[in-house]
Amino acid sequence: DVKVTQSSRYLVKRTGEKVFLECVQDMDHENMFWYRQDPGLGLRLIYFSYDVKMKEKGDIPEGYSVSREKKERFSLILESASTNQTSMYLCASNRDKYEQYFGPGTRLTVT
Amino acid sequence: GQNIDQPTEMTATEGAIVQINCTYQTSGFNGLFWYQQHAGEAPTFLSYNVLDGLEEKGRFSSFLSRSKGYSYLLLKELQMKDSASYLCAVDLGGYIPTFGRGTSLIVHP
């Protein structure tokens, strides 16, 4: 059974804080992704990674960075959190197959 | 830019059939995904269409017309548990989906 886990279900941070969102998958998948999901806007891709230490920008990378030091772990970093980054953040992974497996999500509130 | 359109909300009756449409205008196209997402949960994969035509998977079927930039998801024998958001997404390359805004389906008794 594929499992994608995220470090927190709910997170509250203050404006200007550095925020780390962690994602771990246990299926040895090469590809990992970070999305944010907002009402009326759907899922939008922030960053993805095809391999360890590799990263590619998605559609909305501004204000975010990522780190992939190990194959199973993909971290999303908000260098200086802002209120417009309040959102649901979803991590996903897959191998070469098309099906993505999503984690349960982290609802981040920036005050 | 990429344009993927689907209705915001639909309602249907338990036991009925519902069709959720998706139209797209994108700079590339390798295939089309459908995902289901229950409230407060992660999206789960339903289907991926590459070729024109209908693909059936139990109560769910997905149709694609590449020439028309059109797809639909057909749900038969609706159950209350089918109340969820249905996400249409285009594969622009590398099996990375670009999502539409989703259709919220409400099934009532």
mmCIF file of N, CA and C in Angstrom, chain B:
data_model
loop_
_atom_site.group_PDB
_atom_site.id
_atom_site.type_symbol
_atom_site.label_atom_id
_atom_site.label_comp_id
_atom_site.label_asym_id
_atom_site.label_seq_id
_atom_site.Cartn_x
_atom_site.Cartn_y
_atom_site.Cartn_z
ATOM 1 N N GLY B 1 -1.577 30.674 -22.237
ATOM 2 C CA GLY B 1 -1.867 29.999 -20.981
ATOM 3 C C GLY B 1 -2.695 28.760 -21.213
ATOM 4 N N GLN B 2 -2.882 28.025 -20.153
ATOM 5 C CA GLN B 2 -3.656 26.796 -20.217
ATOM 6 C C GLN B 2 -5.065 27.082 -19.703
ATOM 7 N N ASN B 3 -6.046 26.546 -20.374
ATOM 8 C CA ASN B 3 -7.429 26.749 -19.983
ATOM 9 C C ASN B 3 -8.122 25.408 -19.858
ATOM 10 N N ILE B 4 -8.568 25.097 -18.648
ATOM 11 C CA ILE B 4 -9.283 23.835 -18.399
ATOM 12 C C ILE B 4 -10.577 24.190 -17.689
ATOM 13 N N ASP B 5 -11.705 23.885 -18.312
ATOM 14 C CA ASP B 5 -12.997 24.304 -17.780
ATOM 15 C C ASP B 5 -13.849 23.111 -17.388
ATOM 16 N N GLN B 6 -14.466 23.207 -16.235
ATOM 17 C CA GLN B 6 -15.449 22.232 -15.793
ATOM 18 C C GLN B 6 -16.466 22.959 -14.924
ATOM 19 N N PRO B 7 -17.691 22.442 -14.826
ATOM 20 C CA PRO B 7 -18.694 23.142 -14.021
ATOM 21 C C PRO B 7 -18.281 23.177 -12.562
ATOM 22 N N THR B 8 -18.684 24.227 -11.879
ATOM 23 C CA THR B 8 -18.298 24.392 -10.477
ATOM 24 C C THR B 8 -19.019 23.402 -9.579
ATOM 25 N N GLU B 9 -20.305 23.226 -9.843
ATOM 26 C CA GLU B 9 -21.101 22.375 -8.962
ATOM 27 C C GLU B 9 -22.197 21.665 -9.749
ATOM 28 N N MET B 10 -22.489 20.444 -9.328
ATOM 29 C CA MET B 10 -23.582 19.675 -9.913
ATOM 30 C C MET B 10 -24.307 18.933 -8.794
ATOM 31 N N THR B 11 -25.590 18.705 -8.997
ATOM 32 C CA THR B 11 -26.346 17.890 -8.053
ATOM 33 C C THR B 11 -27.017 16.759 -8.809
ATOM 34 N N ALA B 12 -27.219 15.644 -8.135
ATOM 35 C CA ALA B 12 -27.850 14.491 -8.759
ATOM 36 C C ALA B 12 -28.506 13.653 -7.666
ATOM 37 N N THR B 13 -29.335 12.738 -8.107
ATOM 38 C CA THR B 13 -30.101 11.899 -7.190
ATOM 39 C C THR B 13 -29.462 10.521 -7.075
ATOM 40 N N GLU B 14 -29.507 9.978 -5.901
ATOM 41 C CA GLU B 14 -29.009 8.626 -5.665
ATOM 42 C C GLU B 14 -29.636 7.652 -6.661
ATOM 43 N N GLY B 15 -28.782 6.805 -7.250
ATOM 44 C CA GLY B 15 -29.257 5.827 -8.224
ATOM 45 C C GLY B 15 -29.246 6.304 -9.654
ATOM 46 N N ALA B 16 -29.090 7.594 -9.868
ATOM 47 C CA ALA B 16 -29.113 8.175 -11.213
ATOM 48 C C ALA B 16 -27.744 8.092 -11.870
ATOM 49 N N ILE B 17 -27.672 8.664 -13.071
ATOM 50 C CA ILE B 17 -26.424 8.776 -13.830
ATOM 51 C C ILE B 17 -26.081 10.257 -13.949
ATOM 52 N N VAL B 18 -24.804 10.577 -13.805
ATOM 53 C CA VAL B 18 -24.390 11.975 -13.965
ATOM 54 C C VAL B 18 -23.151 12.024 -14.855
ATOM 55 N N GLN B 19 -23.088 13.066 -15.671
ATOM 56 C CA GLN B 19 -21.943 13.264 -16.567
ATOM 57 C C GLN B 19 -21.286 14.591 -16.227
ATOM 58 N N ILE B 20 -20.008 14.554 -15.917
ATOM 59 C CA ILE B 20 -19.244 15.763 -15.592
ATOM 60 C C ILE B 20 -18.331 16.062 -16.774
ATOM 61 N N ASN B 21 -18.526 17.216 -17.367
ATOM 62 C CA ASN B 21 -17.785 17.583 -18.564
ATOM 63 C C ASN B 21 -16.529 18.378 -18.239
ATOM 64 N N CYS B 22 -15.575 18.270 -19.132
ATOM 65 C CA CYS B 22 -14.328 19.022 -19.005
ATOM 66 C C CYS B 22 -13.864 19.402 -20.409
ATOM 67 N N THR B 23 -13.639 20.674 -20.636
ATOM 68 C CA THR B 23 -13.073 21.111 -21.916
ATOM 69 C C THR B 23 -11.725 21.759 -21.655
ATOM 70 N N TYR B 24 -10.827 21.632 -22.613
ATOM 71 C CA TYR B 24 -9.492 22.162 -22.399
ATOM 72 C C TYR B 24 -8.943 22.803 -23.659
ATOM 73 N N GLN B 25 -8.145 23.841 -23.451
ATOM 74 C CA GLN B 25 -7.354 24.464 -24.518
ATOM 75 C C GLN B 25 -5.965 24.648 -23.926
ATOM 76 N N THR B 26 -5.049 23.814 -24.344
ATOM 77 C CA THR B 26 -3.716 23.821 -23.738
ATOM 78 C C THR B 26 -2.650 23.817 -24.825
ATOM 79 N N SER B 27 -1.435 24.195 -24.443
ATOM 80 C CA SER B 27 -0.335 24.297 -25.403
ATOM 81 C C SER B 27 0.230 22.932 -25.773
ATOM 82 N N GLY B 28 -0.084 21.933 -24.989
ATOM 83 C CA GLY B 28 0.337 20.580 -25.300
ATOM 84 C C GLY B 28 -0.685 19.614 -24.729
ATOM 85 N N PHE B 29 -0.593 18.377 -25.158
ATOM 86 C CA PHE B 29 -1.531 17.391 -24.608
ATOM 87 C C PHE B 29 -0.967 15.994 -24.791
ATOM 88 N N ASN B 30 -0.799 15.289 -23.670
ATOM 89 C CA ASN B 30 -0.397 13.882 -23.717
ATOM 90 C C ASN B 30 -1.511 12.963 -23.254
ATOM 91 N N GLY B 31 -2.381 13.482 -22.407
ATOM 92 C CA GLY B 31 -3.455 12.663 -21.875
ATOM 93 C C GLY B 31 -4.274 13.460 -20.871
ATOM 94 N N LEU B 32 -5.332 12.841 -20.374
ATOM 95 C CA LEU B 32 -6.223 13.537 -19.442
ATOM 96 C C LEU B 32 -6.531 12.660 -18.243
ATOM 97 N N PHE B 33 -6.388 13.275 -17.059
ATOM 98 C CA PHE B 33 -6.647 12.582 -15.794
ATOM 99 C C PHE B 33 -8.016 12.974 -15.233
ATOM 100 N N TRP B 34 -8.590 12.065 -14.462
ATOM 101 C CA TRP B 34 -9.677 12.386 -13.555
ATOM 102 C C TRP B 34 -9.284 11.897 -12.164
ATOM 103 N N TYR B 35 -9.492 12.779 -11.170
ATOM 104 C CA TYR B 35 -9.259 12.444 -9.777
ATOM 105 C C TYR B 35 -10.542 12.726 -8.993
ATOM 106 N N GLN B 36 -10.714 11.985 -7.902
ATOM 107 C CA GLN B 36 -11.822 12.209 -6.975
ATOM 108 C C GLN B 36 -11.247 12.729 -5.659
ATOM 109 N N GLN B 37 -11.914 13.704 -5.067
ATOM 110 C CA GLN B 37 -11.451 14.220 -3.788
ATOM 111 C C GLN B 37 -12.638 14.433 -2.860
ATOM 112 N N HIS B 38 -12.708 13.627 -1.794
ATOM 113 C CA HIS B 38 -13.720 13.849 -0.778
ATOM 114 C C HIS B 38 -13.281 15.003 0.113
ATOM 115 N N ALA B 39 -14.271 15.668 0.688
ATOM 116 C CA ALA B 39 -14.002 16.847 1.514
ATOM 117 C C ALA B 39 -13.007 16.507 2.627
ATOM 118 N N GLY B 40 -11.970 17.308 2.734
ATOM 119 C CA GLY B 40 -10.986 17.118 3.786
ATOM 120 C C GLY B 40 -9.995 15.992 3.543
ATOM 121 N N GLU B 41 -10.058 15.386 2.346
ATOM 122 C CA GLU B 41 -9.161 14.257 2.055
ATOM 123 C C GLU B 41 -8.290 14.558 0.840
ATOM 124 N N ALA B 42 -7.334 13.654 0.603
ATOM 125 C CA ALA B 42 -6.446 13.800 -0.547
ATOM 126 C C ALA B 42 -7.145 13.335 -1.822
ATOM 127 N N PRO B 43 -6.760 13.887 -2.958
ATOM 128 C CA PRO B 43 -7.290 13.373 -4.231
ATOM 129 C C PRO B 43 -6.840 11.935 -4.460
ATOM 130 N N THR B 44 -7.721 11.153 -5.091
ATOM 131 C CA THR B 44 -7.354 9.792 -5.482
ATOM 132 C C THR B 44 -7.610 9.613 -6.967
ATOM 133 N N PHE B 45 -6.734 8.881 -7.605
ATOM 134 C CA PHE B 45 -6.752 8.697 -9.053
ATOM 135 C C PHE B 45 -7.964 7.869 -9.486
ATOM 136 N N LEU B 46 -8.631 8.329 -10.552
ATOM 137 C CA LEU B 46 -9.736 7.563 -11.138
ATOM 138 C C LEU B 46 -9.361 6.993 -12.502
ATOM 139 N N SER B 47 -8.826 7.864 -13.383
ATOM 140 C CA SER B 47 -8.585 7.400 -14.755
ATOM 141 C C SER B 47 -7.574 8.285 -15.467
ATOM 142 N N TYR B 48 -7.038 7.727 -16.542
ATOM 143 C CA TYR B 48 -6.125 8.474 -17.411
ATOM 144 C C TYR B 48 -6.411 8.047 -18.840
ATOM 145 N N ASN B 49 -6.851 8.975 -19.664
ATOM 146 C CA ASN B 49 -7.182 8.689 -21.066
ATOM 147 C C ASN B 49 -6.118 9.293 -21.981
ATOM 148 N N VAL B 50 -5.646 8.465 -22.895
ATOM 149 C CA VAL B 50 -4.696 8.923 -23.901
ATOM 150 C C VAL B 50 -5.342 8.927 -25.289
ATOM 151 N N LEU B 51 -6.092 7.866 -25.564
ATOM 152 C CA LEU B 51 -6.721 7.713 -26.876
ATOM 153 C C LEU B 51 -8.178 8.148 -26.838
ATOM 154 N N ASP B 52 -8.699 8.522 -27.990
ATOM 155 C CA ASP B 52 -10.112 8.870 -28.091
ATOM 156 C C ASP B 52 -10.977 7.673 -27.723
ATOM 157 N N GLY B 53 -12.110 7.968 -27.110
ATOM 158 C CA GLY B 53 -13.060 6.904 -26.826
ATOM 159 C C GLY B 53 -13.397 6.819 -25.359
ATOM 160 N N LEU B 54 -14.194 5.799 -25.074
ATOM 161 C CA LEU B 54 -14.713 5.595 -23.728
ATOM 162 C C LEU B 54 -13.950 4.467 -23.041
ATOM 163 N N GLU B 55 -13.554 4.705 -21.804
ATOM 164 C CA GLU B 55 -12.941 3.656 -20.986
ATOM 165 C C GLU B 55 -13.802 3.453 -19.755
ATOM 166 N N GLU B 56 -14.174 2.196 -19.537
ATOM 167 C CA GLU B 56 -15.082 1.894 -18.440
ATOM 168 C C GLU B 56 -14.354 1.192 -17.315
ATOM 169 N N LYS B 57 -14.715 1.612 -16.082
ATOM 170 C CA LYS B 57 -14.081 1.010 -14.907
ATOM 171 C C LYS B 57 -15.163 0.916 -13.844
ATOM 172 N N GLY B 58 -15.904 -0.191 -13.852
ATOM 173 C CA GLY B 58 -16.980 -0.346 -12.883
ATOM 174 C C GLY B 58 -18.078 0.675 -13.115
ATOM 175 N N ARG B 59 -18.455 1.394 -12.079
ATOM 176 C CA ARG B 59 -19.530 2.381 -12.213
ATOM 177 C C ARG B 59 -19.054 3.666 -12.883
ATOM 178 N N PHE B 60 -17.736 3.832 -12.992
ATOM 179 C CA PHE B 60 -17.174 5.058 -13.557
ATOM 180 C C PHE B 60 -16.646 4.805 -14.961
ATOM 181 N N SER B 61 -16.903 5.762 -15.858
ATOM 182 C CA SER B 61 -16.340 5.701 -17.213
ATOM 183 C C SER B 61 -15.780 7.070 -17.541
ATOM 184 N N SER B 62 -14.751 7.095 -18.381
ATOM 185 C CA SER B 62 -14.196 8.377 -18.810
ATOM 186 C C SER B 62 -14.061 8.363 -20.326
ATOM 187 N N PHE B 63 -14.408 9.496 -20.912
ATOM 188 C CA PHE B 63 -14.412 9.645 -22.367
ATOM 189 C C PHE B 63 -13.478 10.765 -22.764
ATOM 190 N N LEU B 64 -12.830 10.592 -23.911
ATOM 191 C CA LEU B 64 -11.942 11.625 -24.430
ATOM 192 C C LEU B 64 -12.147 11.816 -25.926
ATOM 193 N N SER B 65 -12.185 13.101 -26.342
ATOM 194 C CA SER B 65 -12.106 13.454 -27.751
ATOM 195 C C SER B 65 -10.988 14.469 -27.895
ATOM 196 N N ARG B 66 -9.870 14.053 -28.429
ATOM 197 C CA ARG B 66 -8.709 14.940 -28.558
ATOM 198 C C ARG B 66 -8.975 16.049 -29.571
ATOM 199 N N SER B 67 -9.682 15.714 -30.644
ATOM 200 C CA SER B 67 -9.921 16.724 -31.678
ATOM 201 C C SER B 67 -10.821 17.843 -31.168
ATOM 202 N N LYS B 68 -11.694 17.524 -30.233
ATOM 203 C CA LYS B 68 -12.625 18.528 -29.707
ATOM 204 C C LYS B 68 -12.142 19.143 -28.393
ATOM 205 N N GLY B 69 -11.053 18.644 -27.852
ATOM 206 C CA GLY B 69 -10.578 19.168 -26.570
ATOM 207 C C GLY B 69 -11.604 18.969 -25.475
ATOM 208 N N TYR B 70 -12.115 17.746 -25.389
ATOM 209 C CA TYR B 70 -13.290 17.492 -24.549
ATOM 210 C C TYR B 70 -13.180 16.131 -23.888
ATOM 211 N N SER B 71 -13.585 16.093 -22.626
ATOM 212 C CA SER B 71 -13.635 14.837 -21.884
ATOM 213 C C SER B 71 -14.853 14.865 -20.978
ATOM 214 N N TYR B 72 -15.328 13.712 -20.606
ATOM 215 C CA TYR B 72 -16.327 13.653 -19.541
ATOM 216 C C TYR B 72 -16.100 12.439 -18.679
ATOM 217 N N LEU B 73 -16.573 12.560 -17.449
ATOM 218 C CA LEU B 73 -16.581 11.459 -16.482
ATOM 219 C C LEU B 73 -18.038 11.091 -16.258
ATOM 220 N N LEU B 74 -18.341 9.828 -16.436
ATOM 221 C CA LEU B 74 -19.711 9.342 -16.295
ATOM 222 C C LEU B 74 -19.805 8.474 -15.052
ATOM 223 N N LEU B 75 -20.703 8.815 -14.164
ATOM 224 C CA LEU B 75 -20.900 8.034 -12.945
ATOM 225 C C LEU B 75 -22.300 7.418 -12.995
ATOM 226 N N LYS B 76 -22.351 6.096 -12.899
ATOM 227 C CA LYS B 76 -23.637 5.390 -12.951
ATOM 228 C C LYS B 76 -24.025 4.926 -11.558
ATOM 229 N N GLU B 77 -25.323 4.647 -11.400
ATOM 230 C CA GLU B 77 -25.850 4.100 -10.131
ATOM 231 C C GLU B 77 -25.279 4.882 -8.944
ATOM 232 N N LEU B 78 -25.506 6.165 -8.990
ATOM 233 C CA LEU B 78 -24.916 7.045 -7.999
ATOM 234 C C LEU B 78 -25.223 6.606 -6.569
ATOM 235 N N GLN B 79 -24.201 6.752 -5.725
ATOM 236 C CA GLN B 79 -24.349 6.461 -4.299
ATOM 237 C C GLN B 79 -24.008 7.730 -3.522
ATOM 238 N N MET B 80 -24.480 7.776 -2.284
ATOM 239 C CA MET B 80 -24.228 8.962 -1.461
ATOM 240 C C MET B 80 -22.724 9.202 -1.314
ATOM 241 N N LYS B 81 -21.954 8.125 -1.248
ATOM 242 C CA LYS B 81 -20.512 8.270 -1.058
ATOM 243 C C LYS B 81 -19.812 8.874 -2.282
ATOM 244 N N ASP B 82 -20.533 9.008 -3.401
ATOM 245 C CA ASP B 82 -19.957 9.648 -4.590
ATOM 246 C C ASP B 82 -19.958 11.170 -4.468
ATOM 247 N N SER B 83 -20.590 11.695 -3.440
ATOM 248 C CA SER B 83 -20.529 13.139 -3.193
ATOM 249 C C SER B 83 -19.074 13.503 -2.912
ATOM 250 N N ALA B 84 -18.511 14.333 -3.798
ATOM 251 C CA ALA B 84 -17.090 14.649 -3.737
ATOM 252 C C ALA B 84 -16.798 15.684 -4.807
ATOM 253 N N SER B 85 -15.564 16.153 -4.837
ATOM 254 C CA SER B 85 -15.096 16.971 -5.961
ATOM 255 C C SER B 85 -14.418 16.080 -6.972
ATOM 256 N N TYR B 86 -14.650 16.391 -8.244
ATOM 257 C CA TYR B 86 -14.046 15.622 -9.330
ATOM 258 C C TYR B 86 -13.151 16.568 -10.123
ATOM 259 N N LEU B 87 -11.895 16.186 -10.192
ATOM 260 C CA LEU B 87 -10.868 17.067 -10.750
ATOM 261 C C LEU B 87 -10.435 16.546 -12.113
ATOM 262 N N CYS B 88 -10.591 17.395 -13.109
ATOM 263 C CA CYS B 88 -10.091 17.117 -14.450
ATOM 264 C C CYS B 88 -8.693 17.721 -14.543
ATOM 265 N N ALA B 89 -7.767 17.007 -15.162
ATOM 266 C CA ALA B 89 -6.402 17.526 -15.271
ATOM 267 C C ALA B 89 -5.777 17.071 -16.585
ATOM 268 N N VAL B 90 -5.069 17.975 -17.225
ATOM 269 C CA VAL B 90 -4.414 17.665 -18.495
ATOM 270 C C VAL B 90 -2.946 17.353 -18.252
ATOM 271 N N ASP B 91 -2.460 16.301 -18.880
ATOM 272 C CA ASP B 91 -1.046 15.954 -18.861
ATOM 273 C C ASP B 91 -0.375 16.693 -20.023
ATOM 274 N N LEU B 92 0.389 17.725 -19.663
ATOM 275 C CA LEU B 92 1.069 18.500 -20.706
ATOM 276 C C LEU B 92 2.400 17.865 -21.109
ATOM 277 N N GLY B 93 2.800 16.852 -20.338
ATOM 278 C CA GLY B 93 4.056 16.154 -20.615
ATOM 279 C C GLY B 93 4.637 15.641 -19.323
ATOM 280 N N GLY B 94 5.277 14.503 -19.350
ATOM 281 C CA GLY B 94 5.924 13.965 -18.159
ATOM 282 C C GLY B 94 4.965 13.470 -17.102
ATOM 283 N N TYR B 95 3.697 13.237 -17.487
ATOM 284 C CA TYR B 95 2.672 12.747 -16.566
ATOM 285 C C TYR B 95 2.445 13.704 -15.399
ATOM 286 N N ILE B 96 2.691 14.984 -15.611
ATOM 287 C CA ILE B 96 2.426 15.965 -14.559
ATOM 288 C C ILE B 96 1.101 16.623 -14.867
ATOM 289 N N PRO B 97 0.100 16.433 -14.014
ATOM 290 C CA PRO B 97 -1.208 16.997 -14.311
ATOM 291 C C PRO B 97 -1.280 18.497 -14.055
ATOM 292 N N THR B 98 -1.942 19.199 -14.979
ATOM 293 C CA THR B 98 -2.353 20.583 -14.752
ATOM 294 C C THR B 98 -3.849 20.546 -14.521
ATOM 295 N N PHE B 99 -4.273 20.959 -13.327
ATOM 296 C CA PHE B 99 -5.642 20.734 -12.888
ATOM 297 C C PHE B 99 -6.590 21.865 -13.270
ATOM 298 N N GLY B 100 -7.834 21.495 -13.532
ATOM 299 C CA GLY B 100 -8.921 22.448 -13.583
ATOM 300 C C GLY B 100 -9.352 22.778 -12.158
ATOM 301 N N ARG B 101 -10.408 23.558 -12.032
ATOM 302 C CA ARG B 101 -10.823 24.019 -10.705
ATOM 303 C C ARG B 101 -11.689 23.026 -9.963
ATOM 304 N N GLY B 102 -12.089 21.957 -10.626
ATOM 305 C CA GLY B 102 -12.853 20.918 -9.949
ATOM 306 C C GLY B 102 -14.348 21.148 -9.996
ATOM 307 N N THR B 103 -15.084 20.040 -9.972
ATOM 308 C CA THR B 103 -16.549 20.062 -9.935
ATOM 309 C C THR B 103 -17.004 19.408 -8.651
ATOM 310 N N SER B 104 -17.765 20.143 -7.855
ATOM 311 C CA SER B 104 -18.312 19.596 -6.620
ATOM 312 C C SER B 104 -19.636 18.904 -6.932
ATOM 313 N N LEU B 105 -19.682 17.601 -6.716
ATOM 314 C CA LEU B 105 -20.898 16.826 -6.983
ATOM 315 C C LEU B 105 -21.599 16.529 -5.667
ATOM 316 N N ILE B 106 -22.872 16.898 -5.620
ATOM 317 C CA ILE B 106 -23.690 16.609 -4.436
ATOM 318 C C ILE B 106 -24.731 15.584 -4.839
ATOM 319 N N VAL B 107 -24.731 14.449 -4.150
ATOM 320 C CA VAL B 107 -25.713 13.399 -4.400
ATOM 321 C C VAL B 107 -26.723 13.429 -3.256
ATOM 322 N N HIS B 108 -28.005 13.559 -3.602
ATOM 323 C CA HIS B 108 -29.026 13.599 -2.564
ATOM 324 C C HIS B 108 -29.976 12.411 -2.715
ATOM 325 N N PRO B 109 -30.599 12.040 -1.606
ATOM 326 C CA PRO B 109 -31.469 10.842 -1.623
ATOM 327 C C PRO B 109 -32.665 11.004 -2.562
#
